[in-house]
mmCIF file of the C-alpha atoms, coordinates in Angstrom:
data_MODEL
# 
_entry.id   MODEL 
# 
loop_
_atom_site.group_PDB 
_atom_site.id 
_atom_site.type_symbol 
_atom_site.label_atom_id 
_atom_site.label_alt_id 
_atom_site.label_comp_id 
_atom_site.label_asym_id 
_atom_site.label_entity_id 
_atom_site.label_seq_id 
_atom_site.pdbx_PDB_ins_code 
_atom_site.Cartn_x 
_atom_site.Cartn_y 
_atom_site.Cartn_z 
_atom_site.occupancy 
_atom_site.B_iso_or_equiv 
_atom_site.pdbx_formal_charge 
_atom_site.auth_seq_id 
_atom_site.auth_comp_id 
_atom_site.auth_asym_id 
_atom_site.auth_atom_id 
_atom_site.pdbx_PDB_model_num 
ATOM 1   C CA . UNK A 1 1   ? 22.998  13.812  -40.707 1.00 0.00 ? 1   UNK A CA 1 
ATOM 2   C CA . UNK A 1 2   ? 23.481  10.906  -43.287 1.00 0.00 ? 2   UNK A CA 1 
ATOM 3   C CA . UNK A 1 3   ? 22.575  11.250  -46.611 1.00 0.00 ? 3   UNK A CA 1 
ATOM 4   C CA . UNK A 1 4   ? 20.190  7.990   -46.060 1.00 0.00 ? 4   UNK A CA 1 
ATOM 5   C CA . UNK A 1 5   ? 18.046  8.712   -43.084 1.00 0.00 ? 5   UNK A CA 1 
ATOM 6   C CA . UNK A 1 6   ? 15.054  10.756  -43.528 1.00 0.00 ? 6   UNK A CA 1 
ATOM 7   C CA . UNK A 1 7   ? 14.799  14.263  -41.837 1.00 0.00 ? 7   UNK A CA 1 
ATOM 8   C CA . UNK A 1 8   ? 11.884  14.153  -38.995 1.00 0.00 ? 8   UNK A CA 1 
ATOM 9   C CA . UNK A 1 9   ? 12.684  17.402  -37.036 1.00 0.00 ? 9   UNK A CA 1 
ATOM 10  C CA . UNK A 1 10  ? 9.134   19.307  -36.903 1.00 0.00 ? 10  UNK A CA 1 
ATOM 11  C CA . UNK A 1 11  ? 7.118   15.632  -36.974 1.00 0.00 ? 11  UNK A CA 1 
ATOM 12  C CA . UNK A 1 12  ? 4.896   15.103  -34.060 1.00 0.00 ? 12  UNK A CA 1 
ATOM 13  C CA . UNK A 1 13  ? 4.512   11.433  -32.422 1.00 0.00 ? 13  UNK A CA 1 
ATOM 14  C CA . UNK A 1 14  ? 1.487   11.056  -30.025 1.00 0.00 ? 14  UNK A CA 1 
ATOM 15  C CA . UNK A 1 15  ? 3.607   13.619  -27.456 1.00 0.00 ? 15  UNK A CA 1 
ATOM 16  C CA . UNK A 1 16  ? 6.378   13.972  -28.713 1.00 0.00 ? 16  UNK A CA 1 
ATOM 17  C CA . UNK A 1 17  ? 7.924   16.696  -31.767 1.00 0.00 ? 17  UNK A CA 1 
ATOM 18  C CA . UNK A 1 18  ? 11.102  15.408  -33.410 1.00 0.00 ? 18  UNK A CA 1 
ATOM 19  C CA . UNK A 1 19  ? 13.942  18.212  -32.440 1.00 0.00 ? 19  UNK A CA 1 
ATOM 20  C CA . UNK A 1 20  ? 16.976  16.728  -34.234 1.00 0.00 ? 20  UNK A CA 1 
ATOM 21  C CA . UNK A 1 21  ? 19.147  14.240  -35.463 1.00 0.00 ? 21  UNK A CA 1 
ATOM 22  C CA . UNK A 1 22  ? 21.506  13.279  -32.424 1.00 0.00 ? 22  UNK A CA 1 
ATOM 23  C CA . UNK A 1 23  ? 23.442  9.919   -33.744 1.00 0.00 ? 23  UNK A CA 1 
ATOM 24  C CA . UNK A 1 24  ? 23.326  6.866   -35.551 1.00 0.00 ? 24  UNK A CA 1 
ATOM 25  C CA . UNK A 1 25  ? 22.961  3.363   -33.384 1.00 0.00 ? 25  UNK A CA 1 
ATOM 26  C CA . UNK A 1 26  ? 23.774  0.522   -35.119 1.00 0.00 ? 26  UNK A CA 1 
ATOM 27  C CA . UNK A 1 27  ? 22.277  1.483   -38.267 1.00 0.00 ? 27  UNK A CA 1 
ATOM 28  C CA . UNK A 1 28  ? 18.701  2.909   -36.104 1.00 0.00 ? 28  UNK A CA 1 
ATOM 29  C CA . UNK A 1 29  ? 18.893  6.829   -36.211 1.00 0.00 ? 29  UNK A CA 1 
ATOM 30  C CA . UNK A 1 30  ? 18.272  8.594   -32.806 1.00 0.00 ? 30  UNK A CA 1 
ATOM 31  C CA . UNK A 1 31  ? 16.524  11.586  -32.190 1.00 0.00 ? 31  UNK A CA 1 
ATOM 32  C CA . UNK A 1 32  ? 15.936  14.000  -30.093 1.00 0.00 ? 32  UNK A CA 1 
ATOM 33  C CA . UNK A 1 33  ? 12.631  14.657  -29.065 1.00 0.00 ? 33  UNK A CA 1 
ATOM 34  C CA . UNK A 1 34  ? 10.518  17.346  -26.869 1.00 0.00 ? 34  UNK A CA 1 
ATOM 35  C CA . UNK A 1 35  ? 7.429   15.874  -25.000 1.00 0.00 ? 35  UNK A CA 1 
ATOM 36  C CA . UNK A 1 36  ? 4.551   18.098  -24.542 1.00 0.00 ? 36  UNK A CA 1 
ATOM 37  C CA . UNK A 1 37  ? 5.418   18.324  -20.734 1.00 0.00 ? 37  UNK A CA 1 
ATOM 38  C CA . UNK A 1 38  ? 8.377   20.010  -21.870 1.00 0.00 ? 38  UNK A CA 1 
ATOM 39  C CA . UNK A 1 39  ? 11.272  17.130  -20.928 1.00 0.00 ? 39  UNK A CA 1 
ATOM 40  C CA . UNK A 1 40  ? 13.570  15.850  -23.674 1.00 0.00 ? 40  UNK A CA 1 
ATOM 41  C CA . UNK A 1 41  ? 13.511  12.301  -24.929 1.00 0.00 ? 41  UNK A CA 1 
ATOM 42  C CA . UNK A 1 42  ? 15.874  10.649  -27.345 1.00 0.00 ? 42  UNK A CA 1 
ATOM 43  C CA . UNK A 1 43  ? 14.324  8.274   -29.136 1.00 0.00 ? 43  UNK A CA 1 
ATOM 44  C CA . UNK A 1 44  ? 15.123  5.252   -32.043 1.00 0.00 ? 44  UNK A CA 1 
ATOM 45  C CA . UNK A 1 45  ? 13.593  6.399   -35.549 1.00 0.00 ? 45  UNK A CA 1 
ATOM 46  C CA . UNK A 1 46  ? 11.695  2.526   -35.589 1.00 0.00 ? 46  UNK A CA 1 
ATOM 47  C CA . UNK A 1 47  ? 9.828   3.617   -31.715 1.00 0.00 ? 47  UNK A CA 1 
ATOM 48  C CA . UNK A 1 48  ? 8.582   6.619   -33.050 1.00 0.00 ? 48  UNK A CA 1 
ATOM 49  C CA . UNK A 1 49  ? 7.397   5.575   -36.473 1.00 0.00 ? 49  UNK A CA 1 
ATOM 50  C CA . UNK A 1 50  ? 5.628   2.260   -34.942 1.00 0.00 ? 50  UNK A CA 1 
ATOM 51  C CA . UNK A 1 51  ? 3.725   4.349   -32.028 1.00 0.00 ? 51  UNK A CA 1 
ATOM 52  C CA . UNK A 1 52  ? 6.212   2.183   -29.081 1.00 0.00 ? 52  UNK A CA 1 
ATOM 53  C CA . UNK A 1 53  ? 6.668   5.606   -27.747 1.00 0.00 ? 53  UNK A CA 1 
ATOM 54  C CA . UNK A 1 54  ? 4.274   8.431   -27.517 1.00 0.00 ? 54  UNK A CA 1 
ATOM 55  C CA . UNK A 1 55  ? 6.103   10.247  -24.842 1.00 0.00 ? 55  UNK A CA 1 
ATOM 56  C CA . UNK A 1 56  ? 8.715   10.832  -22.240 1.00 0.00 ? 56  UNK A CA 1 
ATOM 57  C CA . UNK A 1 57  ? 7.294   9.127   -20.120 1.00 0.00 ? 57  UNK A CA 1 
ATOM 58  C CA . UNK A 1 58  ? 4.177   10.980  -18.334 1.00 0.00 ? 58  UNK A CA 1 
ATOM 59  C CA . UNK A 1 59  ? 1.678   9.748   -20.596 1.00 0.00 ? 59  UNK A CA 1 
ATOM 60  C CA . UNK A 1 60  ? 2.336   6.187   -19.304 1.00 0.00 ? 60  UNK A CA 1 
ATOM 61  C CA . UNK A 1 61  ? 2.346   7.601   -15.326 1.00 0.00 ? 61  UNK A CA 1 
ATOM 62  C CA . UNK A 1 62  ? -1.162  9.795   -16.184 1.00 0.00 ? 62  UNK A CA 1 
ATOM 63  C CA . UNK A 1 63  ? -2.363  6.557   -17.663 1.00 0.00 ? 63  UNK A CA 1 
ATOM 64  C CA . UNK A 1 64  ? -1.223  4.124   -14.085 1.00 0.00 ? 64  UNK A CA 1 
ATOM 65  C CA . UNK A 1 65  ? -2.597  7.204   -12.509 1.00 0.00 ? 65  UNK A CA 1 
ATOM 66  C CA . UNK A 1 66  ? -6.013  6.923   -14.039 1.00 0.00 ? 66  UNK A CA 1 
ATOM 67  C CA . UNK A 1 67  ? -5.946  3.118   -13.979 1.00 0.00 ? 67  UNK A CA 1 
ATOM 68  C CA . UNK A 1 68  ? -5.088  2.853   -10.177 1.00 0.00 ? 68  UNK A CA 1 
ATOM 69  C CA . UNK A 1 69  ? -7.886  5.405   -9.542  1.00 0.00 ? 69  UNK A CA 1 
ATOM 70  C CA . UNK A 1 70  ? -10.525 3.638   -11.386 1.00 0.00 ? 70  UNK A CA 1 
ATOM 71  C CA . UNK A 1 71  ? -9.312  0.134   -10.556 1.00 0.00 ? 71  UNK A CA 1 
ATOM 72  C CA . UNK A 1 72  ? -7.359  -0.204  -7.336  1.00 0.00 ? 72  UNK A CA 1 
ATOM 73  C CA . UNK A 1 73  ? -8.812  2.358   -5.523  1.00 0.00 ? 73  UNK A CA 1 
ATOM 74  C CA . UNK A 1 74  ? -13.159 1.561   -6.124  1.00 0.00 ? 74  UNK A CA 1 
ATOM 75  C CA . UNK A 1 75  ? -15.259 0.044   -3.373  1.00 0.00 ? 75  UNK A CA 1 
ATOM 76  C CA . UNK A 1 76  ? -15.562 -2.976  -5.220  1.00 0.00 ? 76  UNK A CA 1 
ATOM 77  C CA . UNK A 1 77  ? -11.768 -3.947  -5.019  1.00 0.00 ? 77  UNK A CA 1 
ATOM 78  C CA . UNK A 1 78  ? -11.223 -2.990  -1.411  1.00 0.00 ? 78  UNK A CA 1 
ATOM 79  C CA . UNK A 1 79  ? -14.489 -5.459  -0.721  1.00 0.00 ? 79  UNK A CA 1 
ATOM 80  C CA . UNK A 1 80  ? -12.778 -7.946  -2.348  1.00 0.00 ? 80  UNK A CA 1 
ATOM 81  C CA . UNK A 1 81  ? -9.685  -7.462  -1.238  1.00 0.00 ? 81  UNK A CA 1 
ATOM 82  C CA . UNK A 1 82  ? -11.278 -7.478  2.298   1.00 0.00 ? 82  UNK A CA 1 
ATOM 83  C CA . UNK A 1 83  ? -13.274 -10.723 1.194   1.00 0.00 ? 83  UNK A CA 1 
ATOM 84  C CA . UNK A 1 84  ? -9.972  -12.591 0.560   1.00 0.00 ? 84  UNK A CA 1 
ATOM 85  C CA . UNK A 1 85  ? -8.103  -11.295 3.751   1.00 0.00 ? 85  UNK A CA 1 
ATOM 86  C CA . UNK A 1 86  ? -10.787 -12.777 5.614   1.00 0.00 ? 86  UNK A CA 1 
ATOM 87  C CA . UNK A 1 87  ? -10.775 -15.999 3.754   1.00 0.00 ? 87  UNK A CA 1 
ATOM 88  C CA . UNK A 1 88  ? -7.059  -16.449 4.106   1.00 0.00 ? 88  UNK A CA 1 
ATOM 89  C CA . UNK A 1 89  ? -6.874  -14.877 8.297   1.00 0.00 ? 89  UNK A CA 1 
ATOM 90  C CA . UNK A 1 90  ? -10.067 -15.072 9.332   1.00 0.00 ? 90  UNK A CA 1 
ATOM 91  C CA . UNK A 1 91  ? -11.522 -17.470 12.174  1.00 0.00 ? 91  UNK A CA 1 
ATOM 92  C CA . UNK A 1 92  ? -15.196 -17.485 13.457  1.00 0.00 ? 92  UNK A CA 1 
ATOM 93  C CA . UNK A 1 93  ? -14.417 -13.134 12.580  1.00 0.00 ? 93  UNK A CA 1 
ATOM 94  C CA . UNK A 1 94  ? -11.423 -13.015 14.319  1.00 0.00 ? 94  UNK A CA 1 
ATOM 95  C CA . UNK A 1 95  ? -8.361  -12.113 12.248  1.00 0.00 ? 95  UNK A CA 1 
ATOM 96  C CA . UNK A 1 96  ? -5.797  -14.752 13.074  1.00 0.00 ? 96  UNK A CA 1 
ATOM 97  C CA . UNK A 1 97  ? -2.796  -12.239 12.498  1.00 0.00 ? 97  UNK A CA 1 
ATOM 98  C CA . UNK A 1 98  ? -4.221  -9.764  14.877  1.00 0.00 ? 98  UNK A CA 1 
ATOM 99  C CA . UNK A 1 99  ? -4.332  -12.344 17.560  1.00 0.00 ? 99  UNK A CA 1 
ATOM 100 C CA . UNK A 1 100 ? -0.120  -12.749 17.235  1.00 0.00 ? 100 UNK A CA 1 
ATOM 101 C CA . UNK A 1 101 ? 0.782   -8.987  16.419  1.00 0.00 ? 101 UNK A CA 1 
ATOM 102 C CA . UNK A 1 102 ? 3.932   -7.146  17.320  1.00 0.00 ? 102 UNK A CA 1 
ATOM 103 C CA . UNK A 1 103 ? 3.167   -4.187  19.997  1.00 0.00 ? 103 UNK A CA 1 
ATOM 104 C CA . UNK A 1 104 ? 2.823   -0.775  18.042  1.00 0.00 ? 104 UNK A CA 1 
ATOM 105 C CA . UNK A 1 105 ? 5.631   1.320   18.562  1.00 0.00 ? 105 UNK A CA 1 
ATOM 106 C CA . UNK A 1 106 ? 3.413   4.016   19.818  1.00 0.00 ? 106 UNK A CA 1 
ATOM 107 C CA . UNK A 1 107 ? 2.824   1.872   23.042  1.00 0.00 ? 107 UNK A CA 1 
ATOM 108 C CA . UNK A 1 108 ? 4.048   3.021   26.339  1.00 0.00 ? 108 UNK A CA 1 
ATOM 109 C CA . UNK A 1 109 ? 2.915   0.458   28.629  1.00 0.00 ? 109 UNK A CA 1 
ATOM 110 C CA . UNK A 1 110 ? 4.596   -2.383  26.847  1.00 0.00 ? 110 UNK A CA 1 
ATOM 111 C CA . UNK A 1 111 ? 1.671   -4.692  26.741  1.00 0.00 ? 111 UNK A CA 1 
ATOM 112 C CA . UNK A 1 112 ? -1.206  -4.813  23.997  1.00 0.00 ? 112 UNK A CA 1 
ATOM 113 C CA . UNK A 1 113 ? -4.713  -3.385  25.387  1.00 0.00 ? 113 UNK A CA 1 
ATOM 114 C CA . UNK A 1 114 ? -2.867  -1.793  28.409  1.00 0.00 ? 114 UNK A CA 1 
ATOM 115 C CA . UNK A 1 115 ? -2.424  2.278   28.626  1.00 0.00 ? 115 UNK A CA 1 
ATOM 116 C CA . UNK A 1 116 ? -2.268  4.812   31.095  1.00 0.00 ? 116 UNK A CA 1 
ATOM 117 C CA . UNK A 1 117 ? -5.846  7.311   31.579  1.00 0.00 ? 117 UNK A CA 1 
ATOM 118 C CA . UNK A 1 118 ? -4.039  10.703  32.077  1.00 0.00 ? 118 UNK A CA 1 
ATOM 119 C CA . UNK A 1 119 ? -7.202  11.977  33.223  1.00 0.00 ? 119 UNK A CA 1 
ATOM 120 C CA . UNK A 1 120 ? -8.371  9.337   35.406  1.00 0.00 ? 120 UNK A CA 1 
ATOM 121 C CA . UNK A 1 121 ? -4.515  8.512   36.579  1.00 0.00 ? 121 UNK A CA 1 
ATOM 122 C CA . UNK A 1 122 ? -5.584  4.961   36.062  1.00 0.00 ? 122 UNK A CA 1 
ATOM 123 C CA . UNK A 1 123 ? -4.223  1.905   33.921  1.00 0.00 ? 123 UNK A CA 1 
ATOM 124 C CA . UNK A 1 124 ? -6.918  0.840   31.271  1.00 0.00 ? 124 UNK A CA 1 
ATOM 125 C CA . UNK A 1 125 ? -7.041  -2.629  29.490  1.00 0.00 ? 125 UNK A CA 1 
ATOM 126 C CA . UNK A 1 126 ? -9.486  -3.247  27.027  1.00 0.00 ? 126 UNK A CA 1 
ATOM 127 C CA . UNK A 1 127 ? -9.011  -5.943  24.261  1.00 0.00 ? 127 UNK A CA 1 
ATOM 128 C CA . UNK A 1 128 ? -10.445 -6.309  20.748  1.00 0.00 ? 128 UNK A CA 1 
ATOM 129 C CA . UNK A 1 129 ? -12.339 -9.113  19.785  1.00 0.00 ? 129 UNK A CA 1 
ATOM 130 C CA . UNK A 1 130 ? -14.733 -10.339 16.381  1.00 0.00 ? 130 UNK A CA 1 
ATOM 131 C CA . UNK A 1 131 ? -14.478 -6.327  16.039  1.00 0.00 ? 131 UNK A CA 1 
ATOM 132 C CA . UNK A 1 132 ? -15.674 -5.499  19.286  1.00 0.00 ? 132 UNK A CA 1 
ATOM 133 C CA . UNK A 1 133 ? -14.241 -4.046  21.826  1.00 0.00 ? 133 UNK A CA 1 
ATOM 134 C CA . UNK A 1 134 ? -14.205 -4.755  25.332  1.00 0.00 ? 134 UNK A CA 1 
ATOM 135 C CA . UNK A 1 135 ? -13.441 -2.485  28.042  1.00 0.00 ? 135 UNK A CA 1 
ATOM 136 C CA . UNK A 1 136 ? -12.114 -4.590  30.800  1.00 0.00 ? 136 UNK A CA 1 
ATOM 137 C CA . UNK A 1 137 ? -11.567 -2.465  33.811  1.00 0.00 ? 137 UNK A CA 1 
ATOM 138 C CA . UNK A 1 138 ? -9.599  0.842   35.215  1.00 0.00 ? 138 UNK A CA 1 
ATOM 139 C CA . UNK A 1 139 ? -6.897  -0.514  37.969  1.00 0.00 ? 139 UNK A CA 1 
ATOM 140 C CA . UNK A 1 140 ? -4.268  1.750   40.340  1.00 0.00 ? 140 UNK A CA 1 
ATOM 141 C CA . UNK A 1 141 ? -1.658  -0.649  39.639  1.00 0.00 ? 141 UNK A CA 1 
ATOM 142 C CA . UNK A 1 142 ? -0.240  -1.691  36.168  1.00 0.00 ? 142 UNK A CA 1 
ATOM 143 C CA . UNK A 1 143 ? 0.543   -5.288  36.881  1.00 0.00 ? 143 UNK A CA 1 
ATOM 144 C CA . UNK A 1 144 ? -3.292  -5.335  37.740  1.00 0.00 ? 144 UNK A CA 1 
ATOM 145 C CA . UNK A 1 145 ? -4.520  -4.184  34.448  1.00 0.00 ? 145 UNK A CA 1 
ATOM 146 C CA . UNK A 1 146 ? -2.010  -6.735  32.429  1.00 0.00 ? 146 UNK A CA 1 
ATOM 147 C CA . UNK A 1 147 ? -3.255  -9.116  34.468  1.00 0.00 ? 147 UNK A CA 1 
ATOM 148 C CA . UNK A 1 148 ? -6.681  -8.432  33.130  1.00 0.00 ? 148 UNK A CA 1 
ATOM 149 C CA . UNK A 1 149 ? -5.840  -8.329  29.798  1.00 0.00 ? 149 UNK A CA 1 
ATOM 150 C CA . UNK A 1 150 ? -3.500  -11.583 30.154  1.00 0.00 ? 150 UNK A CA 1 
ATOM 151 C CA . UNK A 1 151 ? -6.670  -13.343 31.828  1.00 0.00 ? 151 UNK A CA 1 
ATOM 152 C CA . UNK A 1 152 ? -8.879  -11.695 28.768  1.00 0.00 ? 152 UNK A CA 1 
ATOM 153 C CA . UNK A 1 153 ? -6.255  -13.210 25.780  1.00 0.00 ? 153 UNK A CA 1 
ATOM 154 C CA . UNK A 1 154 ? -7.159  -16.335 27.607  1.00 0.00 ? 154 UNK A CA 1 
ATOM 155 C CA . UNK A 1 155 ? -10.926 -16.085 27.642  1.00 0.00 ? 155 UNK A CA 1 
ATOM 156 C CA . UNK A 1 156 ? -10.848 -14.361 23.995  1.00 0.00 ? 156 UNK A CA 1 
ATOM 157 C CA . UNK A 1 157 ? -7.804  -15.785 21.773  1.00 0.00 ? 157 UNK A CA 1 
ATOM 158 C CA . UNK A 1 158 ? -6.959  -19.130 23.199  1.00 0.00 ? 158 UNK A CA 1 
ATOM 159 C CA . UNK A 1 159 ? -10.133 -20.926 21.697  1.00 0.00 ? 159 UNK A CA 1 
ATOM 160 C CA . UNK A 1 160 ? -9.074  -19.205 18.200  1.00 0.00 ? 160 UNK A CA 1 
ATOM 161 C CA . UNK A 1 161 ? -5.735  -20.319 18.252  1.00 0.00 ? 161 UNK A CA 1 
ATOM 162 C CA . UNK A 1 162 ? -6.400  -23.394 19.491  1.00 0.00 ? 162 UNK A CA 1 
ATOM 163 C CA . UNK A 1 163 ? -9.530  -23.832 16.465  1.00 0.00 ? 163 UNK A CA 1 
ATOM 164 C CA . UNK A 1 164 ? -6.509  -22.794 14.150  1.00 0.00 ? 164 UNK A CA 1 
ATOM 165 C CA . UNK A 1 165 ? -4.443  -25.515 15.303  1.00 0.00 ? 165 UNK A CA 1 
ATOM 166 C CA . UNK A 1 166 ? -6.307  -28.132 14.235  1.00 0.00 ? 166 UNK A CA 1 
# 
């Protein structure tokens, strides 16, 4: 170690305890340090003494943890955040983006609102509309229950979409 820099192995900053002297960086000594967590740090002399860093790193994640708990995860924010969707996608209670949606891969018919009643050995179609759904029939054959649900978009969606347009 340099005859100018002044020894800080023992010190504690915030988390972190000053090991030893690894280098000199441009004239800014570097330490090693050992967080509380027990990971190693090195660290520039001026971030230590003027409290930039306080530890390896977890005190910042505990900190995001607690934050995001508090903040992003409360009833309030998830109302609001629902408030806004339904500003933005929202007509007469029907989400707009719902209305265009890709099929979910989980789907085996290969139409929205139509699947197969193991039970009942029947096709089902049912569609979803202002949050309620509607059951729209059991049929033998498949094309009959897409036709339902085709004929239900109709009744159900078109005036949305067509509102939207405008």
């Amino acid at each position: 170690m340099n005859n100018h820099i002044t020894d800080l192995t023992g010190q504690v900053f915030g988390r972190l305890t000053v090991k030893e002297f690894i280098r000199s960086k441009n004239g800014n000594a570097v330490w090693k340090c050992v967080c509380e967590c027990g990971n190693e740090k090195e660290v520039l002399v001026q971030q230590l003494k003027r409290g930039y860093v306080k530890s390896c790193g977890c005190l910042a994640k505990e900190n995001g943890n607690k934050y995001a708990k508090n903040n992003l995860h409360s009833d309030e924010v998830k109302k609001k955040a629902l408030a806004r969707k339904l500003e933005v996608d929202s007509v007469d209670g029907t989400m707009k983006s719902a209305l265009t949606r890709k099929i979910s891969s989980r789907n085996k018919s290969g139409i929205k609102g139509v699947r197969w009643n193991e039970s009942r050995k029947k096709w089902e179609a049912s569609i979803t509309f202002q949050r309620k759904y509607h059951f729209i029939g059991r049929f033998v054959k498949k094309e009959d229950a897409i036709k339902a649900r085709l004929e239900a978009e109709e009744k159900y969606f078109k005036p949305v979409i067509e509102k939207n347009k405008r």
